[in-house]
């Protein structure tokens, strides 16, 4: 039997519908409408696309939003000055600096300059630290979205072997932390593979749940996994394709056509993890707004 498809587009729509209701209830109680401010440094076309998706999602759920465009020549000092202004602006609930940044800017330094209470991406060391000790926090949107998909499809992680391929600060590392904590979305035995792993098949072949965020199209093939594996493909790679309007198509890091025959569940690209990432950003922004008034809100 071929794998069942995890429909991230559908689950994201349902998630946004819930958030829309929560936002309207929040505003109906007399609160200011939540606001997300996005900072774009430079004009990277992929970044522009992602910001477009986030702006549309904000409109959909009733969160107010704006994008500040900054030149790619901006100095770290100037960029941080803009961030401090937003930190001190009571009408701004969430601040998102679109990544990647141009090479001359340190993302660590820039992220740390964001007030952690407005860090709706969940990248500030305060929020990462709180995640690591299992305290309520703004969770990184992609791994949080993957856990929402597990919840929706009743995919259990307890005592499973979860293998995470890719150790980035944005996806792999927080994903592994979440899966290994002793809570209802964790309790998995977790392996992290990365570019220094000698023989990744040794690990992937043993995975009950395989989460791939390596940025390498076709990295995971059917021979590398066992029957019944759950495949979560986080990769978003642009591949040249003249038959499409844009001249490219999106593919993940996994050989979907091969793996669908062997897996029990699989996420497509596009329409899998990506839409959930954006939905979780909406959730974090509403949470930031609530916490600005009720610090204990969860
Ligand atoms: C979909 C991102 C790499 C580097 C920087 C929907 C998104 C993507 C795909 C999206 C991503 C990836 C984002 C789909 C935000 C996810 O339909 O499959 C939405 O907008 N994402 C980002 O902001 O920066 C990135 C990937």
XYZ file of C-alpha atoms and ligand atoms in Angstrom:
324
model
C 0.000 0.000 0.000
C 1.436 3.427 -0.909
C 2.038 6.011 1.798
C -0.718 8.319 2.969
C -0.053 11.935 2.076
C 0.300 14.439 4.894
C -1.647 17.414 3.528
C 0.099 20.430 5.029
C -1.844 22.860 2.876
C -5.159 21.608 4.257
C -4.001 21.438 7.886
C -2.503 24.940 7.571
C -5.840 26.252 6.269
C -7.663 24.730 9.230
C -5.012 26.050 11.618
C -5.321 29.554 10.172
C -9.113 29.386 10.476
C -8.729 28.669 14.201
C -6.200 31.483 14.573
C -8.537 33.847 12.698
C -11.265 33.084 15.255
C -8.800 33.555 18.130
C -7.622 36.892 16.703
C -11.193 38.120 16.289
C -12.050 37.068 19.859
C -8.933 38.894 21.102
C -9.858 42.069 19.238
C -13.527 41.776 20.316
C -12.294 41.844 23.934
C -11.042 45.365 23.233
C -7.421 44.564 22.475
C -5.345 46.110 19.720
C -5.049 43.978 16.559
C -1.738 42.026 16.653
C 1.000 43.372 14.368
C 3.899 41.562 12.718
C 6.704 43.677 11.285
C 8.998 42.006 8.743
C 12.469 43.317 7.909
C 13.891 42.462 4.496
C 17.546 43.264 3.921
C 18.275 43.267 0.192
C 16.115 41.819 -2.575
C 16.709 38.045 -2.625
C 13.820 36.731 -4.800
C 13.192 33.624 -2.649
C 12.979 35.853 0.442
C 10.488 38.096 -1.355
C 8.356 35.021 -2.109
C 8.443 33.847 1.512
C 7.558 37.320 2.798
C 4.651 37.346 0.327
C 3.377 34.067 1.810
C 3.659 35.465 5.343
C 1.917 38.723 4.414
C -0.968 36.800 2.793
C -1.278 34.596 5.882
C -1.428 37.688 8.123
C -4.235 39.121 5.971
C -6.040 35.780 6.113
C -6.014 35.576 9.928
C -6.545 39.296 10.565
C -3.066 40.131 11.854
C -1.817 43.524 10.732
C 1.586 43.446 9.008
C 4.174 45.547 7.231
C 7.565 45.017 5.627
C 10.522 47.341 6.097
C 12.851 47.191 3.074
C 16.500 47.861 3.846
C 19.432 48.036 1.427
C 21.819 45.061 1.382
C 24.621 47.536 2.136
C 23.161 48.421 5.550
C 25.649 48.306 8.437
C 25.011 46.072 11.453
C 24.698 49.209 13.553
C 21.987 50.722 11.349
C 20.059 47.453 11.144
C 20.138 47.024 14.898
C 18.998 50.614 15.345
C 15.901 49.787 13.278
C 15.320 46.677 15.390
C 15.649 48.623 18.661
C 12.999 51.054 17.418
C 10.610 48.151 16.829
C 11.554 46.642 20.213
C 10.453 49.877 21.876
C 7.300 50.333 19.790
C 4.257 49.197 21.798
C 2.184 48.773 18.627
C 4.513 46.012 17.312
C 4.004 42.484 18.683
C 6.238 40.388 16.425
C 9.526 41.206 14.701
C 10.812 38.963 11.939
C 14.131 39.498 10.209
C 13.887 37.486 6.990
C 16.830 35.101 6.615
C 19.293 34.564 5.067
C 21.040 37.897 5.660
C 23.786 39.223 3.366
C 27.192 37.799 4.316
C 28.535 40.920 6.010
C 25.795 40.733 8.674
C 25.965 38.246 11.548
C 22.575 36.600 11.957
C 23.479 35.663 15.566
C 24.161 39.268 16.410
C 21.042 40.536 14.634
C 18.737 37.906 16.163
C 20.040 38.655 19.640
C 19.186 42.330 19.196
C 15.474 41.453 18.845
C 13.524 41.656 22.109
C 12.975 37.950 22.864
C 9.340 38.746 23.740
C 8.812 39.786 20.095
C 10.929 37.005 18.582
C 8.086 35.181 16.814
C 10.579 33.117 14.783
C 11.801 31.577 18.056
C 15.470 32.039 17.120
C 16.616 34.220 20.042
C 18.886 32.340 22.497
C 16.368 33.041 25.292
C 13.653 31.197 23.376
C 15.970 28.390 22.252
C 17.153 28.001 25.847
C 13.618 27.881 27.162
C 12.804 25.222 24.571
C 15.814 23.174 25.667
C 14.605 23.137 29.295
C 10.994 22.481 28.247
C 9.622 25.848 29.349
C 6.834 27.544 27.336
C 8.412 29.663 24.614
C 8.148 30.869 21.034
C 9.032 27.678 19.202
C 10.791 27.705 15.857
C 7.941 27.611 13.317
C 9.030 24.703 11.094
C 9.541 22.076 13.819
C 6.451 23.363 15.652
C 4.474 22.952 12.423
C 5.721 19.382 12.000
C 4.503 18.525 15.514
C 1.099 20.011 14.608
C 0.969 17.703 11.601
C 1.760 14.719 13.856
C -1.047 15.768 16.187
C -3.534 16.186 13.337
C -2.795 12.748 11.865
C -2.403 11.029 15.280
C 1.219 10.171 14.556
C 2.814 9.285 17.891
C 6.450 9.957 18.711
C 6.735 8.183 22.067
C 9.454 5.486 22.028
C 9.920 5.868 18.253
C 13.320 6.309 16.659
C 13.274 9.776 15.108
C 16.170 10.569 12.790
C 16.744 14.212 11.903
C 18.957 14.914 8.885
C 20.373 18.434 9.093
C 21.422 20.249 12.253
C 20.517 23.871 11.490
C 19.529 26.285 14.249
C 16.234 26.878 12.442
C 14.985 23.342 11.827
C 17.133 20.311 12.691
C 18.427 21.322 16.074
C 15.124 22.567 17.591
C 13.305 19.605 15.970
C 15.634 17.168 17.728
C 15.176 18.993 21.038
C 11.373 18.868 20.740
C 11.310 15.188 19.802
C 13.559 14.123 22.658
C 11.881 16.041 25.505
C 9.722 14.153 27.977
C 6.387 15.672 26.936
C 3.383 14.699 24.844
C 5.060 15.664 21.540
C 8.409 14.104 22.430
C 9.662 10.932 24.111
C 11.359 9.805 20.898
C 14.855 8.405 20.733
C 16.480 10.974 18.524
C 19.471 10.853 16.194
C 20.847 13.935 14.447
C 22.741 13.418 11.184
C 24.668 16.199 9.470
C 27.297 16.769 6.838
C 29.970 15.116 8.994
C 27.968 11.910 9.478
C 30.009 9.125 7.866
C 27.290 6.829 6.581
C 23.844 8.380 6.894
C 22.094 5.244 5.606
C 23.206 3.429 8.779
C 20.952 5.847 10.646
C 18.133 6.522 8.173
C 17.525 2.779 7.659
C 16.625 2.475 11.335
C 14.291 5.497 11.440
C 10.609 5.159 12.354
C 10.277 8.890 11.670
C 12.693 10.554 9.259
C 12.838 14.358 9.166
C 14.991 15.731 6.387
C 16.176 19.340 6.331
C 19.439 19.183 4.431
C 18.798 21.398 1.404
C 19.951 18.701 -1.003
C 17.476 17.494 -3.645
C 17.241 13.706 -3.924
C 19.356 13.067 -0.824
C 17.023 10.423 0.628
C 16.129 7.460 -1.577
C 13.902 4.429 -0.989
C 16.883 2.093 -0.397
C 17.888 4.207 2.610
C 14.735 3.625 4.675
C 12.710 0.768 6.092
C 9.174 -0.244 5.185
C 6.530 1.870 6.965
C 8.773 4.856 7.739
C 7.186 8.293 8.219
C 8.895 10.821 5.913
C 8.869 14.538 6.706
C 10.556 16.435 3.889
C 11.520 19.963 4.925
C 13.664 20.655 1.838
C 12.616 23.464 -0.503
C 14.867 23.442 -3.552
C 14.303 25.383 -6.771
C 15.004 23.193 -9.791
C 15.078 24.646 -13.325
C 11.951 23.605 -15.259
C 11.039 25.279 -18.565
C 7.553 23.744 -18.593
C 6.478 25.940 -15.674
C 5.498 29.595 -15.796
C 8.227 30.654 -13.372
C 10.926 28.574 -15.051
C 11.511 26.469 -11.942
C 9.745 23.994 -9.727
C 10.073 23.206 -6.029
C 11.374 19.827 -4.896
C 12.238 18.510 -1.471
C 15.275 16.574 -0.240
C 13.564 13.202 -0.693
C 12.831 11.064 -3.745
C 9.052 11.310 -3.334
C 8.099 8.878 -6.134
C 10.398 6.157 -4.788
C 9.607 6.703 -1.117
C 5.821 6.826 -1.452
C 5.886 3.078 -2.224
C 7.694 2.252 1.012
C 6.625 4.835 3.587
C 3.442 4.797 5.691
C 3.168 8.609 5.648
C 4.922 11.245 3.567
C 4.837 15.026 3.141
C 4.813 16.476 -0.395
C 6.821 19.498 -1.568
C 5.231 21.947 -2.073
C 2.161 21.724 0.157
C 3.695 19.793 3.044
C 5.717 21.404 5.811
C 5.997 24.902 4.216
C 2.403 26.075 4.734
C 2.508 24.863 8.353
C 5.661 26.907 8.983
C 3.786 30.038 7.988
C 0.700 29.083 10.033
C 2.873 28.641 13.145
C 4.276 32.139 12.617
C 0.705 33.444 12.879
C 0.214 31.474 16.088
C 3.410 32.893 17.600
C 2.439 36.449 16.637
C -0.952 36.176 18.334
C 0.787 34.659 21.371
C 3.252 37.574 21.474
C 0.330 40.014 21.454
C -1.386 38.145 24.311
C 1.840 37.906 26.324
C 2.425 41.655 25.983
C -0.696 42.092 28.134
C -0.844 38.774 30.017
C 2.773 37.561 30.380
C 1.625 34.082 31.472
C -0.422 33.452 28.288
C 0.473 30.167 26.565
C 4.658 25.290 0.211
C 12.579 29.106 3.866
C 14.647 28.107 3.159
C 15.352 29.264 3.484
C 14.677 30.347 4.014
C 4.609 27.353 1.629
C 6.646 28.430 2.317
C 7.362 27.493 1.598
C 6.714 26.482 0.921
C 7.321 29.519 3.083
C 11.132 29.090 4.065
C 10.319 27.877 3.718
C 10.497 30.231 4.540
C 5.346 26.404 0.923
C 9.009 30.312 4.699
C 8.908 27.956 4.238
O 3.525 25.476 -0.249
O 5.232 24.194 0.145
C 5.247 28.353 2.327
O 6.956 30.654 2.879
N 8.342 29.259 3.981
C 11.313 31.374 4.872
O 10.799 32.393 5.306
O 12.620 31.333 4.695
C 13.294 30.265 4.192
C 13.287 28.020 3.351
